[in-house]
mmCIF file of C-alpha atoms in Angstrom:
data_model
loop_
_atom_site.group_PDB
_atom_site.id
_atom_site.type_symbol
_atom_site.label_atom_id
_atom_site.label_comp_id
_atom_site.label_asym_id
_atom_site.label_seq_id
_atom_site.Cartn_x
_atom_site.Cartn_y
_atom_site.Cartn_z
ATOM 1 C CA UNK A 1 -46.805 19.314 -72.755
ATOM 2 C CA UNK A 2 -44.912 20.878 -70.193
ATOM 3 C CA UNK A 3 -41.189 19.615 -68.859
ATOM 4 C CA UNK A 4 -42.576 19.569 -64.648
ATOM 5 C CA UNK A 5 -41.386 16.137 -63.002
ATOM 6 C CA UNK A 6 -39.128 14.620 -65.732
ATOM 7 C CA UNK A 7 -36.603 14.864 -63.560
ATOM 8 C CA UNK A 8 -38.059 13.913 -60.147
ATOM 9 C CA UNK A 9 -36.775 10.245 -60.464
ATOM 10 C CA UNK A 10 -34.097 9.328 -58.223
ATOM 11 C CA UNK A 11 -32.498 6.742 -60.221
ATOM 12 C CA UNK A 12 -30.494 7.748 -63.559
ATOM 13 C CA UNK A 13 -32.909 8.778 -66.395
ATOM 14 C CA UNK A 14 -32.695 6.860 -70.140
ATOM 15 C CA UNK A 15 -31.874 9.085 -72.417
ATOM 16 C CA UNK A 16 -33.413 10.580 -75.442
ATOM 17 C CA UNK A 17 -32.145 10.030 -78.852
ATOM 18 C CA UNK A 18 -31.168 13.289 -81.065
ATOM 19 C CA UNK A 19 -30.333 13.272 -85.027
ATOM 20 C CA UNK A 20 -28.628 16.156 -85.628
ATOM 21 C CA UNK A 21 -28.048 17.206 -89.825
ATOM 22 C CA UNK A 22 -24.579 18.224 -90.903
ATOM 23 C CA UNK A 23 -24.417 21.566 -90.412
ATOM 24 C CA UNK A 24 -22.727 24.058 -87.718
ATOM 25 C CA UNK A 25 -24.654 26.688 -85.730
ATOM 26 C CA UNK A 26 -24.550 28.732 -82.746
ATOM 27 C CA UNK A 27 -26.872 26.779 -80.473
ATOM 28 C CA UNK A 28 -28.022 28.320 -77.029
ATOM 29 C CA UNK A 29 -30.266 26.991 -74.763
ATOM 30 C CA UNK A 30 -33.395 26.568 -76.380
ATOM 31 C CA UNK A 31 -32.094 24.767 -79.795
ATOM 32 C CA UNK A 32 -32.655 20.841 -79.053
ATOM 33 C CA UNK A 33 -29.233 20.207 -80.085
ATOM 34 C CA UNK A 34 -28.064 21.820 -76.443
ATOM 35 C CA UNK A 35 -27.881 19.733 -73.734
ATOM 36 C CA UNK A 36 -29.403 22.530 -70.965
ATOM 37 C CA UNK A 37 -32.682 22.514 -73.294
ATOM 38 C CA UNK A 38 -33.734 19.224 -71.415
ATOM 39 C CA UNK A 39 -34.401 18.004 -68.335
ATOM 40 C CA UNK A 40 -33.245 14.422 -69.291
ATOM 41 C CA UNK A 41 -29.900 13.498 -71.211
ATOM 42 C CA UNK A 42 -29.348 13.791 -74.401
ATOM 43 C CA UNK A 43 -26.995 11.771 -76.447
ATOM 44 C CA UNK A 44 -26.624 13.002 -80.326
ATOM 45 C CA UNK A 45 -25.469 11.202 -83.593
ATOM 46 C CA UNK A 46 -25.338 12.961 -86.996
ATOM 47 C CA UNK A 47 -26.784 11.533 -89.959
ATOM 48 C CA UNK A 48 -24.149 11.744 -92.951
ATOM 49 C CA UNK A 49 -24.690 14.005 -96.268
ATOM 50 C CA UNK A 50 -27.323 15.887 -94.751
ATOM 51 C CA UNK A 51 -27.470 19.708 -95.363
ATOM 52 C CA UNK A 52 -29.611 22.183 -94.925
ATOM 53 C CA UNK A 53 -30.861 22.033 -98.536
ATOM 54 C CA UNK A 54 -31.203 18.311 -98.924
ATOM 55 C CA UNK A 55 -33.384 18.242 -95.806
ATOM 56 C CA UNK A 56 -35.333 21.639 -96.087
ATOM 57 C CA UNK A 57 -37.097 20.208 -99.259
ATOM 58 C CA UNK A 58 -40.677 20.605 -100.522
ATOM 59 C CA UNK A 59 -40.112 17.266 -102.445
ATOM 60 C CA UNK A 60 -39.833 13.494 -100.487
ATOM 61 C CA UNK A 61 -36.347 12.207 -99.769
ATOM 62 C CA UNK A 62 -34.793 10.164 -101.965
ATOM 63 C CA UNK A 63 -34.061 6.166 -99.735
ATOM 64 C CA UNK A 64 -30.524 6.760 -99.793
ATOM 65 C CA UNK A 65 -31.641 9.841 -98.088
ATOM 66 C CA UNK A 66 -33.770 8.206 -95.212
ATOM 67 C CA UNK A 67 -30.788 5.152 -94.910
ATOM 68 C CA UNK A 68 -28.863 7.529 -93.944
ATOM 69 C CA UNK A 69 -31.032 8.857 -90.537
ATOM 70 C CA UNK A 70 -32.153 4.801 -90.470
ATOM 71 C CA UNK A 71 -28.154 4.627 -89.357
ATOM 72 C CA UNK A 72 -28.091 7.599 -86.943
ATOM 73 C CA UNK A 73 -30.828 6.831 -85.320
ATOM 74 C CA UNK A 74 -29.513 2.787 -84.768
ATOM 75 C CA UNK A 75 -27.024 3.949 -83.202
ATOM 76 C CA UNK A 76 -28.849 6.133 -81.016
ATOM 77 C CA UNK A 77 -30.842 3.091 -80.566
ATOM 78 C CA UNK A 78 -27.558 0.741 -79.501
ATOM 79 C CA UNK A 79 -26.594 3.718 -77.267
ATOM 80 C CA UNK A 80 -29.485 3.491 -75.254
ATOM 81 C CA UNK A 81 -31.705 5.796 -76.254
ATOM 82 C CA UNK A 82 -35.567 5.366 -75.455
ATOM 83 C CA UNK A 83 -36.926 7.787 -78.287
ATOM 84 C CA UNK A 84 -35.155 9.901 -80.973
ATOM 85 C CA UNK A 85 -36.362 13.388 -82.088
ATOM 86 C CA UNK A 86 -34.461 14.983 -84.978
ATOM 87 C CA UNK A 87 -33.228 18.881 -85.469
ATOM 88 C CA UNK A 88 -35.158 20.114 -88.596
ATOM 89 C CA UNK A 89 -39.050 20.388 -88.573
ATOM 90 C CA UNK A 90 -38.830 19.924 -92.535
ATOM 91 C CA UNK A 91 -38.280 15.712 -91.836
ATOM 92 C CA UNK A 92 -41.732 15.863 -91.094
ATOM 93 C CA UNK A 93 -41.804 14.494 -94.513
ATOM 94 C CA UNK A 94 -39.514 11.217 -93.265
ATOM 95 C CA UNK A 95 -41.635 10.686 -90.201
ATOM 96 C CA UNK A 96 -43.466 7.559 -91.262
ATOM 97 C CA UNK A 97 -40.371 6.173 -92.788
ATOM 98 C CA UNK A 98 -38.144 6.709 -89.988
ATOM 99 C CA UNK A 99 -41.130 5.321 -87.992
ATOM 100 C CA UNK A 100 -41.664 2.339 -89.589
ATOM 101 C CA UNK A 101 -37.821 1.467 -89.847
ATOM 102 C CA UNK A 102 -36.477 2.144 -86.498
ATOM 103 C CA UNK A 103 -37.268 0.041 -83.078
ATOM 104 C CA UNK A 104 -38.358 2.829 -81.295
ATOM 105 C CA UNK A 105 -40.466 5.890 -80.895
ATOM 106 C CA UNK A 106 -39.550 8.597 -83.018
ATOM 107 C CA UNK A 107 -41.006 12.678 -83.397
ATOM 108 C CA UNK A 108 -39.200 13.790 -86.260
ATOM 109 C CA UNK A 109 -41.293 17.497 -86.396
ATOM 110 C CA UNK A 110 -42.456 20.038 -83.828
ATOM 111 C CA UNK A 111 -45.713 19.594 -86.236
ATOM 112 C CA UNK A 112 -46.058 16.033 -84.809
ATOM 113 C CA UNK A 113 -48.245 18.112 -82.127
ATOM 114 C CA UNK A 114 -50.571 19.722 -84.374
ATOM 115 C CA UNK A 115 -53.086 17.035 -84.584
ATOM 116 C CA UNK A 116 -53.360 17.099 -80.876
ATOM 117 C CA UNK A 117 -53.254 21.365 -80.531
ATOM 118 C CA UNK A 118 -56.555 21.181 -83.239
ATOM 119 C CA UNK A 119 -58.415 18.714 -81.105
ATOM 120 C CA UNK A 120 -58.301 21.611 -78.177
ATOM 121 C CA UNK A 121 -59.375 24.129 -80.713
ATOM 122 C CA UNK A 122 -62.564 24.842 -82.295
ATOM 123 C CA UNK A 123 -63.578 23.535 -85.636
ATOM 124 C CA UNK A 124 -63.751 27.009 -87.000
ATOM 125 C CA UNK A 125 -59.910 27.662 -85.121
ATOM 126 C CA UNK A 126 -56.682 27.495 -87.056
ATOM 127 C CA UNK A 127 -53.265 26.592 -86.513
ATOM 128 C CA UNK A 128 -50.288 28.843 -87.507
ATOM 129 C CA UNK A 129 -47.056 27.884 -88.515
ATOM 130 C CA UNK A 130 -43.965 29.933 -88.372
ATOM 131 C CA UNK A 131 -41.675 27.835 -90.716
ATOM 132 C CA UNK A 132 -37.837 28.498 -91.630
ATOM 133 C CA UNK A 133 -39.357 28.749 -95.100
ATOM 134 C CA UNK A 134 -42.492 29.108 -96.588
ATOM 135 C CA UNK A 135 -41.813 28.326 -100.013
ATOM 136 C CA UNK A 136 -40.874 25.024 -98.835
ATOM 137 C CA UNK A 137 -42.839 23.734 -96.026
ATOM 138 C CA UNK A 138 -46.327 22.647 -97.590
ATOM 139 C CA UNK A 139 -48.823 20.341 -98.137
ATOM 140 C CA UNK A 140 -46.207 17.020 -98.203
ATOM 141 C CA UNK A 141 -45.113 17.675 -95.085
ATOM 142 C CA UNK A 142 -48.911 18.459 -93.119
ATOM 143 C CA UNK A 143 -50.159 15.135 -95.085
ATOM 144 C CA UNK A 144 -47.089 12.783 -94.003
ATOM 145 C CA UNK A 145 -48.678 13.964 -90.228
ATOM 146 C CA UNK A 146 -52.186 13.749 -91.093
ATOM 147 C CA UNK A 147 -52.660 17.178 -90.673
ATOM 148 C CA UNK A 148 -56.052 18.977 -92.526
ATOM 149 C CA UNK A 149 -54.041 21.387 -94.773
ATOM 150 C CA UNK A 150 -57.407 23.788 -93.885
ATOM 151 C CA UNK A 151 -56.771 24.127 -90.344
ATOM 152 C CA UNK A 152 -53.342 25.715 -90.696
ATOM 153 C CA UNK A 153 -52.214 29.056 -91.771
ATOM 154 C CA UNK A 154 -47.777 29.280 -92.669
ATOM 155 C CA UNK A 155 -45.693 32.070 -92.730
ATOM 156 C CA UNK A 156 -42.553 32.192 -93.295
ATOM 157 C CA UNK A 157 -39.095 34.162 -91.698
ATOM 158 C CA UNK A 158 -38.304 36.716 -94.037
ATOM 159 C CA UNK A 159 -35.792 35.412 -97.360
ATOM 160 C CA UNK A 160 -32.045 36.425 -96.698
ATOM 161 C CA UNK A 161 -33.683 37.874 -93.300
ATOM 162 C CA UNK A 162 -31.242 37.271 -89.546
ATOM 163 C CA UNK A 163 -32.812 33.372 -89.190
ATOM 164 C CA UNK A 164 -31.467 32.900 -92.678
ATOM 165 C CA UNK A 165 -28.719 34.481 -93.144
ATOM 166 C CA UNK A 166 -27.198 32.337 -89.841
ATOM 167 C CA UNK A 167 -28.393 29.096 -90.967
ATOM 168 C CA UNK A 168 -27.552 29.515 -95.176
ATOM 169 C CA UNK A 169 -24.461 31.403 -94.806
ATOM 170 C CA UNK A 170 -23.252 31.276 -90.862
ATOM 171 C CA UNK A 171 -23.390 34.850 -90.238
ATOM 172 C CA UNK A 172 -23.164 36.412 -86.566
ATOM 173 C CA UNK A 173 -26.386 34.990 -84.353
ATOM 174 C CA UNK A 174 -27.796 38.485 -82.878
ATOM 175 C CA UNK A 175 -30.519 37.245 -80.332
ATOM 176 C CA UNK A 176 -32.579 40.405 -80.412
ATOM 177 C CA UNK A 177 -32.601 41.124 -84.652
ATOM 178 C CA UNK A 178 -33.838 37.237 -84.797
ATOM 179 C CA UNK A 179 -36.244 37.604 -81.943
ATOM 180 C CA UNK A 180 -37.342 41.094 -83.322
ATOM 181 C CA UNK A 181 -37.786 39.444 -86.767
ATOM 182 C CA UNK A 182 -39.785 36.847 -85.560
ATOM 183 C CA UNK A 183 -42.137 38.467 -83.475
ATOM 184 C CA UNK A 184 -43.001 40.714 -86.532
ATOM 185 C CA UNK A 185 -43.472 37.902 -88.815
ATOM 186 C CA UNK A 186 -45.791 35.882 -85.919
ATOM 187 C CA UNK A 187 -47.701 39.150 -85.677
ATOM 188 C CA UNK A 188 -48.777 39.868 -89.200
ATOM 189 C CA UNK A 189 -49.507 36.182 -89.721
ATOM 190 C CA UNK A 190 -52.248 36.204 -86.743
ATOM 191 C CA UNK A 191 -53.272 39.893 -87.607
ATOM 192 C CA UNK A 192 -54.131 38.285 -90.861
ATOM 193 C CA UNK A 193 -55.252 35.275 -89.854
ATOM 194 C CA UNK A 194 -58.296 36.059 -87.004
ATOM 195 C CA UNK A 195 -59.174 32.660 -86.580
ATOM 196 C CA UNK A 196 -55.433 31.233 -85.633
ATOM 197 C CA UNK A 197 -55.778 30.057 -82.415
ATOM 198 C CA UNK A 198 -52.159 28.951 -81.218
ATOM 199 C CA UNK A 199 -48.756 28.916 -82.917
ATOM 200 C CA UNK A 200 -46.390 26.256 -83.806
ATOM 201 C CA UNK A 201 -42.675 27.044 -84.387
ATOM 202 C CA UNK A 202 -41.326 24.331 -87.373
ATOM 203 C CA UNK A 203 -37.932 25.266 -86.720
ATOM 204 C CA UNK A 204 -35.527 23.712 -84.607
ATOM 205 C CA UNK A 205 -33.428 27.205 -83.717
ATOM 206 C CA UNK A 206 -37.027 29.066 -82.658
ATOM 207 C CA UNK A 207 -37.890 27.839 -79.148
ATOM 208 C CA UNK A 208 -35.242 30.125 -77.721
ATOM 209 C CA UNK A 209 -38.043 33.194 -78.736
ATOM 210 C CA UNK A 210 -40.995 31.373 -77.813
ATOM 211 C CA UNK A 211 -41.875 33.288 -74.734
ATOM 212 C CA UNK A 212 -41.265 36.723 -76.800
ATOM 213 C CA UNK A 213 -43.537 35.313 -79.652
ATOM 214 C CA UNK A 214 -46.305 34.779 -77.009
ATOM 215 C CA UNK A 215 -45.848 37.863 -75.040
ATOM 216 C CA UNK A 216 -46.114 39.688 -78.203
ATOM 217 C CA UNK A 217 -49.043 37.342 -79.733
ATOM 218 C CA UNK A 218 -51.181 36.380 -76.836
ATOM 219 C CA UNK A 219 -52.013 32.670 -77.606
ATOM 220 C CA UNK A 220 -50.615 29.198 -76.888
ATOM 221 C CA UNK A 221 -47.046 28.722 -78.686
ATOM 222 C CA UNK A 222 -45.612 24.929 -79.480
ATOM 223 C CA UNK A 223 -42.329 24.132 -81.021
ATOM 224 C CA UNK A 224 -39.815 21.722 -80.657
ATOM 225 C CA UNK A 225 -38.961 21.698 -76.986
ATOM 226 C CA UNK A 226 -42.732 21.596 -76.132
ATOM 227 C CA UNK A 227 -42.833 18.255 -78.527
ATOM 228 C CA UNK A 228 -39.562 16.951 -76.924
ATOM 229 C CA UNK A 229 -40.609 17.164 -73.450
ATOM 230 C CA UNK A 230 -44.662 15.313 -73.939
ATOM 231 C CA UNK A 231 -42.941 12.961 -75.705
ATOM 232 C CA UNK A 232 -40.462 12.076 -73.292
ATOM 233 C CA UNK A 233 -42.838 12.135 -70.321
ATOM 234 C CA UNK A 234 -44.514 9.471 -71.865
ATOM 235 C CA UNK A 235 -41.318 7.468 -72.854
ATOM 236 C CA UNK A 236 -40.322 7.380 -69.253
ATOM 237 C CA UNK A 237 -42.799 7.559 -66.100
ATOM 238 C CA UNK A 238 -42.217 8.895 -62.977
ATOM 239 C CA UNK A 239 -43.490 9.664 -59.741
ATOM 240 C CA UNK A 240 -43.812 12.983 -58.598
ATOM 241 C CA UNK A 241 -41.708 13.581 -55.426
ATOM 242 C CA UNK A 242 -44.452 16.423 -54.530
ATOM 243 C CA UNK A 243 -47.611 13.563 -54.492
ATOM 244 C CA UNK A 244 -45.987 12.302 -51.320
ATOM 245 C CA UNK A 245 -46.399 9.095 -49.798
ATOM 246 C CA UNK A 246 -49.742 6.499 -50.778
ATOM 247 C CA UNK A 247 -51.774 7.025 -48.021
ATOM 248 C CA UNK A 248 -53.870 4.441 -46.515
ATOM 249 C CA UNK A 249 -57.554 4.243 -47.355
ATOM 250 C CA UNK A 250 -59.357 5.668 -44.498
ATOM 251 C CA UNK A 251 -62.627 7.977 -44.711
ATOM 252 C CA UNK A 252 -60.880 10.954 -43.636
ATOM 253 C CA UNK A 253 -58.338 10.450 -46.343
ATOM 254 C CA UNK A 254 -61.488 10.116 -48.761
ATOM 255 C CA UNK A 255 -62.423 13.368 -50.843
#
């Protein structure tokens, strides 16, 4: 699920569709909503009446709800776009809507990829989830994706904790207190969970600490920009410049 090639093409690349939620964040590299997280353009459009509590939600969305990201993501669609991903791992919930309803492919959740991280794993192997909240994310969100609620494990960042506090209230993005939080919450959720066998960050603001999360964990970490980068790689084939020319068929060629 890795981002090699995508940008080997010579001619211009389609891009990829982003609905972004109304709400204001520092967003480095990392966070999908920054253009240097991809190796592909981005082009964004905001879905209307959208915040942060409406869409982190443990109930389904109401259709005036879903009309609204039906909207952004038409006009991502009229724009050009060859797939749309979204910026909150909660809308996992509006994924077969948004699906259904829009002309093209859509991955509204870094948990889109669970389904395919289980089929590498044992059957006795779990997935974790580090979620923006753990009170919320549940069993309406893992069923919309057709996820066994048995083979995961959540945990959530800790309430009114540095994650939190940025996103609820907008106060001061410190890299190293979130990182430091995070790491701390990945670790007790695999010290308590032996059988976890790989890690999926929900939220949208976490791939910036993936590599620290793995360092400090030791197994195979998927979030957003993992998801993001399959899924476009698939949306739009190319040739790697590094395979080199077809060679002819001859029997020294042969291997």
């Amino acid at each position: 699920m890795g981002d090699q090639g995508v940008q080997e093409s010579e001619s211009p690349l389609p891009p990829l569709g982003f609905i972004s939620i109304d709400i204001i964040l520092h967003r480095p590299p990392g966070d999908p909503f920054n253009d240097k997280t991809w190796p592909f353009p981005l082009i964004r459009e905001k879905a209307d009446n959208s915040s942060e509590m409406q869409v982190i939600s443990s109930k389904p969305y109401d259709d005036a709800f879903i009309d609204r990201f039906v909207d952004a993501g038409e006009r991502l669609v009229k724009r050009g776009a060859v797939g749309i991903i979204t910026s909150c791992g909660f809308l996992a919930m509006a994924q077969q809507a948004l699906a259904a309803r829009l002309p093209i492919p859509v991955a509204t959740s870094a948990l889109v990829q669970i389904p395919s991280v289980l089929a590498l794993l044992s059957a006795s192997s779990t997935v974790g989830i580090l979620t923006y909240d753990d009170a919320r994310l549940g069993l309406a969100h893992l069923e919309a994706l057709g996820i066994p609620p048995s083979r995961c494990r959540i945990r959530g960042v800790p309430a009114g904790g540095s994650l939190q506090s940025h996103i609820q209230y907008g106060d001061a993005y410190v890299h190293d207190e979130i990182s430091a939080e995070l790491v701390r919450m990945a670790r007790n959720l695999i010290a308590e969970n032996k059988e976890i066998a790989a890690l999926c960050l929900e939220c949208t603001q976490m791939p910036p600490f993936a590599e620290a999360i793995q360092d400090a964990i030791g197994l195979p970490v998927y979030d957003v920009h993992t998801m993001g980068c399959w899924f476009y790689s698939g949306l739009v084939s190319t040739r790697q410049r590094r395979w080199g020319p077809i060679l002819e068929d001859r029997s020294e060629t042969r291997t």
